[in-house]
mmCIF file of C-alpha atoms and ligand atoms in Angstrom:
data_model
loop_
_atom_site.group_PDB
_atom_site.id
_atom_site.type_symbol
_atom_site.label_atom_id
_atom_site.label_comp_id
_atom_site.label_asym_id
_atom_site.label_seq_id
_atom_site.Cartn_x
_atom_site.Cartn_y
_atom_site.Cartn_z
ATOM 1 C CA MET R 1 0.703 -18.818 7.547
ATOM 2 C CA PRO R 2 -2.559 -19.122 9.667
ATOM 3 C CA THR R 3 -1.996 -18.560 13.147
ATOM 4 C CA ASP R 4 -2.468 -21.555 16.001
ATOM 5 C CA PRO R 5 -4.539 -19.753 18.928
ATOM 6 C CA SER R 6 -2.368 -21.332 21.534
ATOM 7 C CA GLN R 7 0.715 -20.273 19.769
ATOM 8 C CA ALA R 8 -0.513 -16.655 20.045
ATOM 9 C CA ALA R 9 0.786 -15.169 23.169
ATOM 10 C CA LYS R 10 3.739 -16.432 22.351
ATOM 11 C CA ALA R 11 7.097 -14.901 20.809
ATOM 12 C CA PRO R 12 6.524 -13.503 17.334
ATOM 13 C CA PRO R 13 8.140 -15.191 14.703
ATOM 14 C CA PRO R 14 10.736 -13.169 13.234
ATOM 15 C CA VAL R 15 10.242 -11.575 10.970
ATOM 16 C CA ARG R 16 6.364 -10.795 10.074
ATOM 17 C CA VAL R 17 5.342 -8.389 7.013
ATOM 18 C CA LEU R 18 2.743 -6.424 7.233
ATOM 19 C CA SER R 19 1.254 -3.320 4.921
ATOM 20 C CA GLY R 20 -2.075 -1.648 4.693
ATOM 21 C CA ILE R 21 -3.664 0.318 1.184
ATOM 22 C CA GLN R 22 -5.958 2.445 1.640
ATOM 23 C CA PRO R 23 -8.927 1.672 -1.709
ATOM 24 C CA THR R 24 -9.057 5.019 -2.544
ATOM 25 C CA GLY R 25 -8.975 4.354 -6.116
ATOM 26 C CA ARG R 26 -8.444 1.485 -8.620
ATOM 27 C CA PHE R 27 -4.716 1.354 -8.334
ATOM 28 C CA HIS R 28 -2.607 2.511 -10.942
ATOM 29 C CA TRP R 29 1.509 1.639 -12.464
ATOM 30 C CA GLY R 30 2.912 4.411 -9.278
ATOM 31 C CA ASN R 31 0.949 2.113 -6.148
ATOM 32 C CA TYR R 32 1.932 -1.406 -8.459
ATOM 33 C CA PHE R 33 5.588 -0.666 -9.313
ATOM 34 C CA GLY R 34 6.139 1.196 -6.174
ATOM 35 C CA ALA R 35 4.186 -0.534 -3.226
ATOM 36 C CA ILE R 36 2.383 -3.937 -4.521
ATOM 37 C CA ARG R 37 5.174 -4.800 -6.266
ATOM 38 C CA GLN R 38 7.503 -5.060 -3.083
ATOM 39 C CA TYR R 39 4.923 -6.649 -0.811
ATOM 40 C CA ILE R 40 4.227 -9.340 -2.288
ATOM 41 C CA GLU R 41 7.869 -10.491 -2.678
ATOM 42 C CA LEU R 42 7.935 -10.326 0.542
ATOM 43 C CA GLN R 43 5.117 -13.557 1.320
ATOM 44 C CA ALA R 44 8.003 -15.302 0.512
ATOM 45 C CA ALA R 45 10.159 -13.401 3.474
ATOM 46 C CA GLY R 46 8.345 -14.946 6.832
ATOM 47 C CA GLU R 47 4.689 -14.279 8.081
ATOM 48 C CA ALA R 48 2.748 -11.558 6.232
ATOM 49 C CA PHE R 49 -0.611 -9.705 6.858
ATOM 50 C CA TYR R 50 -1.691 -7.132 4.226
ATOM 51 C CA PHE R 51 -4.993 -5.254 4.550
ATOM 52 C CA ILE R 52 -7.407 -3.124 2.698
ATOM 53 C CA ALA R 53 -7.189 0.201 5.355
ATOM 54 C CA ASP R 54 -11.284 1.128 4.558
ATOM 55 C CA LEU R 55 -10.783 2.982 7.425
ATOM 56 C CA HIS R 56 -8.373 5.080 7.428
ATOM 57 C CA ALA R 57 -10.693 5.813 3.519
ATOM 58 C CA LEU R 58 -13.287 6.730 5.070
ATOM 59 C CA THR R 59 -11.392 9.527 5.439
ATOM 60 C CA THR R 60 -11.539 10.597 2.108
ATOM 61 C CA VAL R 61 -14.211 8.667 0.714
ATOM 62 C CA ARG R 62 -18.293 9.305 1.754
ATOM 63 C CA ASP R 63 -19.771 7.474 -1.056
ATOM 64 C CA PRO R 64 -20.973 4.032 0.859
ATOM 65 C CA ALA R 65 -21.262 2.651 -2.275
ATOM 66 C CA ARG R 66 -18.155 3.960 -4.228
ATOM 67 C CA LEU R 67 -16.690 2.346 -0.658
ATOM 68 C CA ARG R 68 -17.760 -0.888 -0.724
ATOM 69 C CA SER R 69 -17.123 -1.265 -4.691
ATOM 70 C CA LEU R 70 -13.591 -0.074 -3.854
ATOM 71 C CA VAL R 71 -12.160 -2.328 -1.234
ATOM 72 C CA HIS R 72 -14.076 -5.659 -3.416
ATOM 73 C CA ALA R 73 -12.076 -4.249 -6.179
ATOM 74 C CA ALA R 74 -8.873 -3.927 -4.096
ATOM 75 C CA ALA R 75 -8.736 -8.174 -2.656
ATOM 76 C CA VAL R 76 -9.322 -9.021 -6.221
ATOM 77 C CA ASP R 77 -6.256 -6.624 -8.089
ATOM 78 C CA LEU R 78 -4.496 -8.024 -4.708
ATOM 79 C CA VAL R 79 -4.809 -11.502 -4.922
ATOM 80 C CA ALA R 80 -4.864 -11.313 -9.394
ATOM 81 C CA LEU R 81 -1.217 -9.548 -9.158
ATOM 82 C CA GLY R 82 -0.192 -12.411 -7.288
ATOM 83 C CA LEU R 83 -0.706 -11.983 -3.417
ATOM 84 C CA ASP R 84 -1.344 -15.431 -2.833
ATOM 85 C CA PRO R 85 -3.919 -16.188 0.227
ATOM 86 C CA ALA R 86 -2.110 -19.009 1.393
ATOM 87 C CA ARG R 87 1.155 -17.849 2.092
ATOM 88 C CA ALA R 88 -0.192 -14.547 2.998
ATOM 89 C CA THR R 89 -3.281 -13.064 5.164
ATOM 90 C CA LEU R 90 -5.751 -10.821 3.352
ATOM 91 C CA PHE R 91 -7.803 -9.058 5.299
ATOM 92 C CA VAL R 92 -10.239 -5.758 4.910
ATOM 93 C CA GLN R 93 -9.714 -3.205 8.418
ATOM 94 C CA SER R 94 -12.632 -2.873 9.782
ATOM 95 C CA ASP R 95 -13.085 -6.728 10.316
ATOM 96 C CA VAL R 96 -11.063 -6.555 12.656
ATOM 97 C CA PRO R 97 -12.638 -4.498 15.516
ATOM 98 C CA GLU R 98 -9.830 -4.773 18.315
ATOM 99 C CA VAL R 99 -7.847 -2.421 16.175
ATOM 100 C CA THR R 100 -10.174 0.643 16.604
ATOM 101 C CA GLU R 101 -10.009 -0.621 20.693
ATOM 102 C CA LEU R 102 -6.060 -0.533 20.900
ATOM 103 C CA THR R 103 -5.731 2.671 18.858
ATOM 104 C CA TRP R 104 -8.232 4.491 21.935
ATOM 105 C CA LEU R 105 -5.584 3.277 24.500
ATOM 106 C CA LEU R 106 -2.914 4.547 22.214
ATOM 107 C CA MET R 107 -4.287 7.609 21.597
ATOM 108 C CA THR R 108 -4.350 8.171 25.705
ATOM 109 C CA VAL R 109 -0.854 7.694 25.926
ATOM 110 C CA CYS R 110 -0.237 10.096 22.537
ATOM 111 C CA PRO R 111 1.138 14.053 22.549
ATOM 112 C CA MET R 112 -0.948 16.638 20.976
ATOM 113 C CA GLY R 113 2.354 17.255 19.191
ATOM 114 C CA LEU R 114 3.285 14.328 18.001
ATOM 115 C CA LEU R 115 0.274 14.410 15.458
ATOM 116 C CA GLU R 116 0.479 17.896 15.025
ATOM 117 C CA ARG R 117 3.712 17.482 13.088
ATOM 118 C CA CYS R 118 1.913 14.897 11.441
ATOM 119 C CA HIS R 119 2.311 15.852 7.431
ATOM 120 C CA ALA R 120 -1.220 14.446 5.813
ATOM 121 C CA TYR R 121 -2.799 16.637 9.030
ATOM 122 C CA LYS R 122 -0.027 19.886 8.572
ATOM 123 C CA ASP R 123 -0.744 20.196 4.848
ATOM 124 C CA LYS R 124 -4.224 20.772 5.437
ATOM 125 C CA LYS R 125 -3.672 22.721 8.153
ATOM 126 C CA THR R 126 -1.098 25.044 6.315
ATOM 127 C CA ARG R 127 -3.130 25.301 2.712
ATOM 128 C CA GLY R 128 -5.860 26.345 5.284
ATOM 129 C CA LEU R 129 -8.079 23.521 4.299
ATOM 130 C CA PRO R 130 -10.391 22.291 7.444
ATOM 131 C CA ALA R 131 -8.945 18.704 8.943
ATOM 132 C CA ASP R 132 -11.233 16.363 11.194
ATOM 133 C CA ALA R 133 -10.422 14.866 14.238
ATOM 134 C CA GLY R 134 -10.292 11.631 12.622
ATOM 135 C CA LEU R 135 -7.581 12.867 9.599
ATOM 136 C CA PHE R 136 -5.885 14.191 12.666
ATOM 137 C CA THR R 137 -5.006 11.165 14.163
ATOM 138 C CA TYR R 138 -5.233 8.918 10.806
ATOM 139 C CA PRO R 139 -1.530 8.302 12.421
ATOM 140 C CA VAL R 140 -2.616 6.518 15.968
ATOM 141 C CA LEU R 141 -4.673 4.019 14.211
ATOM 142 C CA MET R 142 -1.508 3.819 11.185
ATOM 143 C CA ALA R 143 0.032 2.688 14.646
ATOM 144 C CA ALA R 144 -2.796 0.116 16.459
ATOM 145 C CA ASP R 145 -2.608 -1.699 12.566
ATOM 146 C CA ILE R 146 1.116 -2.322 13.058
ATOM 147 C CA LEU R 147 0.984 -3.640 16.302
ATOM 148 C CA ALA R 148 -2.320 -5.393 17.148
ATOM 149 C CA TYR R 149 -0.192 -8.297 14.851
ATOM 150 C CA ASP R 150 3.027 -8.095 16.568
ATOM 151 C CA ALA R 151 4.874 -6.533 13.128
ATOM 152 C CA THR R 152 8.179 -6.265 12.889
ATOM 153 C CA VAL R 153 8.785 -5.432 9.390
ATOM 154 C CA VAL R 154 6.651 -2.598 7.217
ATOM 155 C CA PRO R 155 6.746 -2.047 3.827
ATOM 156 C CA VAL R 156 5.888 1.149 3.145
ATOM 157 C CA GLY R 157 6.842 3.954 0.863
ATOM 158 C CA GLU R 158 8.906 6.742 1.393
ATOM 159 C CA ASP R 159 5.976 9.049 2.774
ATOM 160 C CA GLN R 160 4.500 6.875 5.059
ATOM 161 C CA VAL R 161 8.197 6.689 7.580
ATOM 162 C CA GLN R 162 6.973 9.607 9.832
ATOM 163 C CA HIS R 163 3.264 7.425 10.802
ATOM 164 C CA ILE R 164 6.306 4.318 11.263
ATOM 165 C CA GLU R 165 8.250 6.599 13.745
ATOM 166 C CA VAL R 166 4.944 7.552 15.414
ATOM 167 C CA CYS R 167 3.905 4.127 15.520
ATOM 168 C CA ARG R 168 7.400 3.209 17.743
ATOM 169 C CA ASP R 169 7.083 6.279 19.413
ATOM 170 C CA LEU R 170 3.382 5.317 20.576
ATOM 171 C CA ALA R 171 4.706 1.923 21.249
ATOM 172 C CA GLY R 172 7.975 3.485 23.298
ATOM 173 C CA THR R 173 5.730 5.493 25.563
ATOM 174 C CA PHE R 174 2.682 2.614 26.341
ATOM 175 C CA ASN R 175 5.311 -0.019 26.698
ATOM 176 C CA HIS R 176 8.186 2.552 29.646
ATOM 177 C CA LEU R 177 4.404 3.100 31.338
ATOM 178 C CA TYR R 178 2.800 -0.628 31.602
ATOM 179 C CA GLY R 179 6.074 -3.513 30.827
ATOM 180 C CA ASP R 180 6.611 -5.326 27.750
ATOM 181 C CA VAL R 181 3.474 -4.839 26.080
ATOM 182 C CA PHE R 182 3.758 -4.195 22.159
ATOM 183 C CA THR R 183 6.737 -5.000 19.373
ATOM 184 C CA LEU R 184 8.652 -2.846 17.795
ATOM 185 C CA PRO R 185 8.332 -2.664 13.674
ATOM 186 C CA LYS R 186 10.450 -1.112 11.237
ATOM 187 C CA PRO R 187 9.887 0.418 8.394
ATOM 188 C CA ARG R 188 11.672 -1.296 5.253
ATOM 189 C CA LEU R 189 11.186 1.116 2.407
ATOM 190 C CA VAL R 190 10.286 -0.031 -0.816
ATOM 191 C CA GLU R 191 13.065 -0.698 -3.911
ATOM 192 C CA GLY R 192 12.603 0.522 -6.728
ATOM 193 C CA GLY R 193 9.779 1.965 -5.849
ATOM 194 C CA ALA R 194 11.340 5.859 -6.506
ATOM 195 C CA LYS R 195 8.892 7.191 -8.163
ATOM 196 C CA VAL R 196 6.727 6.154 -11.579
ATOM 197 C CA PRO R 197 6.298 8.717 -13.189
ATOM 198 C CA GLY R 198 2.155 9.873 -15.109
ATOM 199 C CA THR R 199 0.983 10.332 -17.885
ATOM 200 C CA ASP R 200 2.410 14.395 -17.868
ATOM 201 C CA GLY R 201 5.933 13.521 -16.397
ATOM 202 C CA GLN R 202 4.862 14.440 -13.298
ATOM 203 C CA LYS R 203 5.089 11.954 -9.932
ATOM 204 C CA MET R 204 1.864 9.438 -10.888
ATOM 205 C CA SER R 205 -0.678 9.923 -8.464
ATOM 206 C CA LYS R 206 -4.780 10.165 -8.145
ATOM 207 C CA SER R 207 -4.526 13.844 -7.141
ATOM 208 C CA TYR R 208 -2.489 15.161 -10.081
ATOM 209 C CA GLU R 209 -5.222 12.856 -12.202
ATOM 210 C CA ASN R 210 -1.534 11.307 -14.756
ATOM 211 C CA THR R 211 -2.493 7.370 -13.449
ATOM 212 C CA ILE R 212 -2.809 4.872 -16.097
ATOM 213 C CA GLU R 213 -5.000 1.901 -13.924
ATOM 214 C CA VAL R 214 -3.273 -1.237 -13.543
ATOM 215 C CA PHE R 215 -6.625 -3.246 -14.632
ATOM 216 C CA GLU R 216 -8.163 -0.316 -16.838
ATOM 217 C CA ASP R 217 -9.799 -1.731 -20.204
ATOM 218 C CA PRO R 218 -7.377 -2.340 -22.958
ATOM 219 C CA ALA R 219 -8.854 0.825 -25.465
ATOM 220 C CA VAL R 220 -8.439 3.904 -22.804
ATOM 221 C CA GLN R 221 -5.190 2.070 -21.335
ATOM 222 C CA LYS R 222 -4.339 3.080 -24.812
ATOM 223 C CA LYS R 223 -5.783 6.028 -25.765
ATOM 224 C CA LYS R 224 -3.805 7.229 -22.312
ATOM 225 C CA ILE R 225 -0.959 6.173 -23.342
ATOM 226 C CA MET R 226 -0.380 7.356 -27.080
ATOM 227 C CA ARG R 227 -1.175 11.311 -25.420
ATOM 228 C CA ILE R 228 1.590 11.002 -22.892
ATOM 229 C CA THR R 229 3.069 13.926 -23.468
ATOM 230 C CA THR R 230 6.760 13.920 -25.182
ATOM 231 C CA ASP R 231 8.919 16.757 -25.786
ATOM 232 C CA SER R 232 8.774 18.540 -30.038
ATOM 233 C CA ARG R 233 12.608 17.722 -30.371
ATOM 234 C CA PRO R 234 13.209 16.344 -34.213
ATOM 235 C CA VAL R 235 12.758 12.910 -34.550
ATOM 236 C CA GLU R 236 16.002 12.734 -36.423
ATOM 237 C CA GLU R 237 17.903 14.219 -32.819
ATOM 238 C CA PRO R 238 19.652 11.613 -30.888
ATOM 239 C CA LYS R 239 18.255 11.607 -27.131
ATOM 240 C CA ASP R 240 19.174 10.590 -23.747
ATOM 241 C CA PRO R 241 16.662 7.425 -22.384
ATOM 242 C CA ALA R 242 17.667 8.355 -18.845
ATOM 243 C CA GLY R 243 15.078 10.455 -17.643
ATOM 244 C CA ASP R 244 13.207 10.509 -20.266
ATOM 245 C CA HIS R 245 9.620 9.409 -18.921
ATOM 246 C CA LEU R 246 8.483 7.371 -21.614
ATOM 247 C CA PHE R 247 11.327 5.663 -21.880
ATOM 248 C CA GLU R 248 11.022 4.983 -17.839
ATOM 249 C CA LEU R 249 7.737 3.524 -18.280
ATOM 250 C CA PHE R 250 8.557 1.071 -21.341
ATOM 251 C CA ALA R 251 11.658 0.328 -19.395
ATOM 252 C CA LEU R 252 9.737 -0.978 -16.303
ATOM 253 C CA MET R 253 7.404 -3.448 -18.844
ATOM 254 C CA ALA R 254 9.355 -4.359 -21.039
ATOM 255 C CA PRO R 255 12.073 -7.497 -20.997
ATOM 256 C CA GLU R 256 15.721 -6.871 -21.029
ATOM 257 C CA SER R 257 16.513 -7.116 -24.281
ATOM 258 C CA ASP R 258 13.846 -4.512 -25.718
ATOM 259 C CA ARG R 259 14.731 -2.302 -23.554
ATOM 260 C CA LEU R 260 18.229 -2.685 -23.984
ATOM 261 C CA GLN R 261 17.701 -1.716 -27.799
ATOM 262 C CA MET R 262 14.926 1.188 -27.820
ATOM 263 C CA ALA R 263 18.043 2.314 -25.202
ATOM 264 C CA ASP R 264 19.868 1.942 -28.232
ATOM 265 C CA ARG R 265 17.346 3.538 -30.432
ATOM 266 C CA TYR R 266 17.015 6.479 -28.794
ATOM 267 C CA ARG R 267 20.509 7.565 -28.720
ATOM 268 C CA ARG R 268 21.183 7.125 -32.181
ATOM 269 C CA GLY R 269 17.923 9.001 -33.372
ATOM 270 C CA GLY R 270 15.450 8.765 -35.862
ATOM 271 C CA PHE R 271 12.668 6.806 -34.356
ATOM 272 C CA GLY R 272 9.293 8.743 -33.561
ATOM 273 C CA TYR R 273 7.593 9.328 -29.486
ATOM 274 C CA GLY R 274 4.770 7.853 -30.970
ATOM 275 C CA ASP R 275 6.594 4.333 -32.100
ATOM 276 C CA VAL R 276 7.761 4.159 -28.352
ATOM 277 C CA LYS R 277 4.489 4.698 -27.095
ATOM 278 C CA LYS R 278 2.997 1.534 -28.795
ATOM 279 C CA ALA R 279 5.749 0.100 -28.371
ATOM 280 C CA LEU R 280 5.153 0.911 -23.848
ATOM 281 C CA VAL R 281 1.218 -0.298 -25.088
ATOM 282 C CA GLU R 282 2.673 -3.651 -25.799
ATOM 283 C CA ALA R 283 4.916 -4.026 -23.082
ATOM 284 C CA ALA R 284 1.846 -3.432 -20.350
ATOM 285 C CA GLY R 285 -0.476 -5.289 -22.243
ATOM 286 C CA ALA R 286 2.274 -8.635 -22.226
ATOM 287 C CA PHE R 287 3.028 -7.019 -18.324
ATOM 288 C CA PHE R 288 0.025 -7.866 -17.333
ATOM 289 C CA ALA R 289 -1.800 -10.534 -18.827
ATOM 290 C CA VAL R 290 -1.496 -13.201 -16.850
ATOM 291 C CA ALA R 291 -2.374 -10.758 -13.904
ATOM 292 C CA ARG R 292 -5.782 -10.007 -15.923
ATOM 293 C CA ALA R 293 -6.805 -13.647 -16.813
ATOM 294 C CA ARG R 294 -6.449 -14.633 -13.353
ATOM 295 C CA ARG R 295 -8.699 -10.920 -12.380
ATOM 296 C CA ALA R 296 -11.011 -12.650 -14.950
ATOM 297 C CA GLU R 297 -11.105 -15.880 -13.357
ATOM 298 C CA LEU R 298 -12.164 -14.024 -10.141
ATOM 299 C CA GLU R 299 -14.254 -11.754 -11.134
ATOM 300 C CA ALA R 300 -16.454 -14.524 -12.477
ATOM 301 C CA ASP R 301 -16.124 -15.377 -8.731
ATOM 302 C CA PRO R 302 -16.754 -12.929 -6.590
ATOM 303 C CA GLY R 303 -17.129 -15.358 -3.454
ATOM 304 C CA ARG R 304 -14.218 -16.691 -3.818
ATOM 305 C CA VAL R 305 -12.902 -13.208 -3.004
ATOM 306 C CA GLU R 306 -15.388 -12.711 -0.412
ATOM 307 C CA ALA R 307 -13.969 -15.789 1.248
ATOM 308 C CA ILE R 308 -10.897 -15.240 1.274
ATOM 309 C CA LEU R 309 -11.350 -12.143 2.925
ATOM 310 C CA ALA R 310 -13.563 -13.852 5.967
ATOM 311 C CA ASP R 311 -10.766 -16.251 6.211
ATOM 312 C CA GLY R 312 -7.793 -13.756 6.405
ATOM 313 C CA ALA R 313 -10.178 -11.236 8.315
ATOM 314 C CA ALA R 314 -10.424 -14.914 11.224
ATOM 315 C CA ARG R 315 -7.153 -14.861 10.987
ATOM 316 C CA ALA R 316 -6.161 -11.664 11.564
ATOM 317 C CA ARG R 317 -8.565 -11.545 14.098
ATOM 318 C CA ARG R 318 -7.193 -14.120 16.356
ATOM 319 C CA GLN R 319 -3.823 -12.472 15.987
ATOM 320 C CA ALA R 320 -4.779 -8.965 17.518
ATOM 321 C CA ALA R 321 -7.162 -9.755 19.971
ATOM 322 C CA ALA R 322 -4.511 -11.314 21.984
ATOM 323 C CA VAL R 323 -2.747 -8.475 20.938
ATOM 324 C CA LEU R 324 -6.062 -6.329 22.131
ATOM 325 C CA THR R 325 -6.088 -8.937 25.596
ATOM 326 C CA ARG R 326 -2.133 -8.189 26.561
ATOM 327 C CA ALA R 327 -2.644 -3.684 26.676
ATOM 328 C CA ARG R 328 -6.088 -4.505 28.529
ATOM 329 C CA ASP R 329 -4.066 -6.658 30.800
ATOM 330 C CA ALA R 330 -1.510 -4.091 30.941
ATOM 331 C CA CYS R 331 -3.637 -0.675 31.805
ATOM 332 C CA GLY R 332 -5.707 -2.386 34.247
ATOM 333 C CA LEU R 333 -8.736 -2.517 31.906
ATOM 334 C CA SER R 334 -9.632 -6.531 33.136
ATOM 335 C CA ARG R 335 -10.956 -7.260 35.836
ATOM 336 C CA GLY R 336 -11.049 -10.502 38.184
ATOM 337 C CA GLY R 337 -8.464 -13.373 38.073
ATOM 338 C CA PRO R 338 -4.446 -12.952 37.411
ATOM 339 C CA PRO R 339 -3.718 -10.522 34.129
ATOM 340 C CA SER R 340 -3.813 -13.344 30.928
ATOM 341 C CA GLY R 341 -1.801 -12.126 27.778
ATOM 342 C CA ARG R 342 1.386 -11.653 28.757
ATOM 343 C CA LYS R 343 4.101 -11.243 25.394
ATOM 344 C CA ALA R 344 6.393 -13.447 25.961
HETATM 345 P P1 ADP T 1 -2.572 8.390 -4.875
HETATM 346 O O1 ADP T 1 -0.590 9.092 -5.430
HETATM 347 O O2 ADP T 1 -2.088 8.267 -6.072
HETATM 348 O O3 ADP T 1 -2.922 8.712 -4.112
HETATM 349 P P2 ADP T 1 -1.575 6.684 -2.270
HETATM 350 O O4 ADP T 1 -1.029 7.460 -2.046
HETATM 351 O O5 ADP T 1 -3.216 5.855 -2.314
HETATM 352 O O6 ADP T 1 -0.976 6.908 -3.958
HETATM 353 O O7 ADP T 1 -0.486 5.438 -2.569
HETATM 354 C C1 ADP T 1 -0.655 4.224 -2.097
HETATM 355 C C2 ADP T 1 1.418 3.259 -1.812
HETATM 356 O O8 ADP T 1 1.546 3.851 -3.497
HETATM 357 C C3 ADP T 1 1.860 4.486 -1.337
HETATM 358 O O9 ADP T 1 3.274 3.757 -0.598
HETATM 359 C C4 ADP T 1 2.762 4.874 -2.412
HETATM 360 O O10 ADP T 1 5.011 5.029 -2.006
HETATM 361 C C5 ADP T 1 2.711 4.403 -3.638
HETATM 362 N N1 ADP T 1 2.854 4.822 -4.864
HETATM 363 C C6 ADP T 1 2.244 5.710 -5.773
HETATM 364 N N2 ADP T 1 2.210 6.539 -6.120
HETATM 365 C C7 ADP T 1 3.530 6.005 -6.716
HETATM 366 C C8 ADP T 1 4.185 7.007 -8.094
HETATM 367 N N3 ADP T 1 4.067 7.368 -8.823
HETATM 368 N N4 ADP T 1 5.312 6.780 -7.182
HETATM 369 C C9 ADP T 1 6.140 5.265 -6.766
HETATM 370 N N5 ADP T 1 5.247 4.830 -5.739
HETATM 371 C C10 ADP T 1 3.882 5.398 -5.920
HETATM 372 N N1 LIG T 2 -1.273 4.966 5.896
HETATM 373 C C1 LIG T 2 -1.544 4.250 4.836
HETATM 374 C C2 LIG T 2 -1.046 4.554 3.186
HETATM 375 O O1 LIG T 2 -1.639 5.689 2.420
HETATM 376 C C3 LIG T 2 -1.614 2.888 4.674
HETATM 377 C C4 LIG T 2 -1.814 2.530 5.537
HETATM 378 C C5 LIG T 2 -2.589 2.345 6.874
HETATM 379 C C6 LIG T 2 -0.679 1.369 6.698
HETATM 380 N N2 LIG T 2 -2.281 1.321 7.763
HETATM 381 C C7 LIG T 2 -1.425 1.164 7.582
HETATM 382 C C8 LIG T 2 0.617 0.830 5.821
HETATM 383 C C9 LIG T 2 -0.252 0.311 8.898
HETATM 384 C C10 LIG T 2 1.603 0.217 6.203
HETATM 385 C C11 LIG T 2 0.890 0.133 7.509
HETATM 386 O O2 LIG T 2 -0.220 3.952 2.911
#
């Protein structure tokens, strides 16, 4: 829903959903079923802001052409998957420079210890790997992302809950020092986003090189599916579908009746995993057919997605500018005239 600038300093609506996703690779089934699908469903719950976190991605992607291409692809993918720019504001993080200024203000109230406890940094340090200040202060930028839009609900995976706590902590400290400036957000753990298995049965993740991308070339996708690891139990042996990663993937995409039938075949035995893989190829094809068609249309008209992002950035900036003014006034950065942007 577009933000009316005259409303920007007034009380935020009761539900404002916001989330960000890093363009560090093309989206895989884990990203879709674990995060993106729920973000898209939530666009109906109230006002929604979704952004492509390119500033965060800079902590890992250091090839400019690749970053540019991943950002564009992420936007095309999200719209193709059902993110509706008429209902949700879709934008690129770095198109809203107000957020980086807000990051500095938050940094001045952020204890080092709070960031030292954050897992991304801690994990690198424990493994003896060099960490830069970008990775160390990553959670502060994320807090600014959330606070700049007066977000109330932030849908995230389990791994991001700690960062929402940091955001609440920083907002609380700033408010305590300077008055009621920021709206405190709540995390919303994505439902059903438990753990999508990869081709080797571990959690699907870019880091494990076991992903199947949502919009992968169908021939490549088929090859990957046919290579999903399975056990070597004899064909006739009855098997439990629960906990079988091939079945879990099939269950995510197959219609209910096919899922029940397949579970039954597992329990009876007398089937080959090759047949399940073929059924998975078909189920995935059908499940993403509409999104693939929409993606092809969008690809044919690159200006369309760029226009969506430009419109999203303008709406997002209006909101972020109002919050930044509130924060600047509160901590004494503005001069001349009375403070302008009190939170209503
Ligand atoms: P990756 O592990 O491939 O680098 P990211 O960390 O960029 O993926 O994940 C982006 C979002 O997708 C996060 O919210 C995360 O919770 C979700 N996600 C990623 N992989 C999975 C998975 N295998 N199952 C469920 N959710 C996942
Ligand atoms: N750190 C998040 C991730 O890796 C992405 C992100 C950046 C984000 N800023 C955010 C998510 C603000 C929610 C809100 O998945």
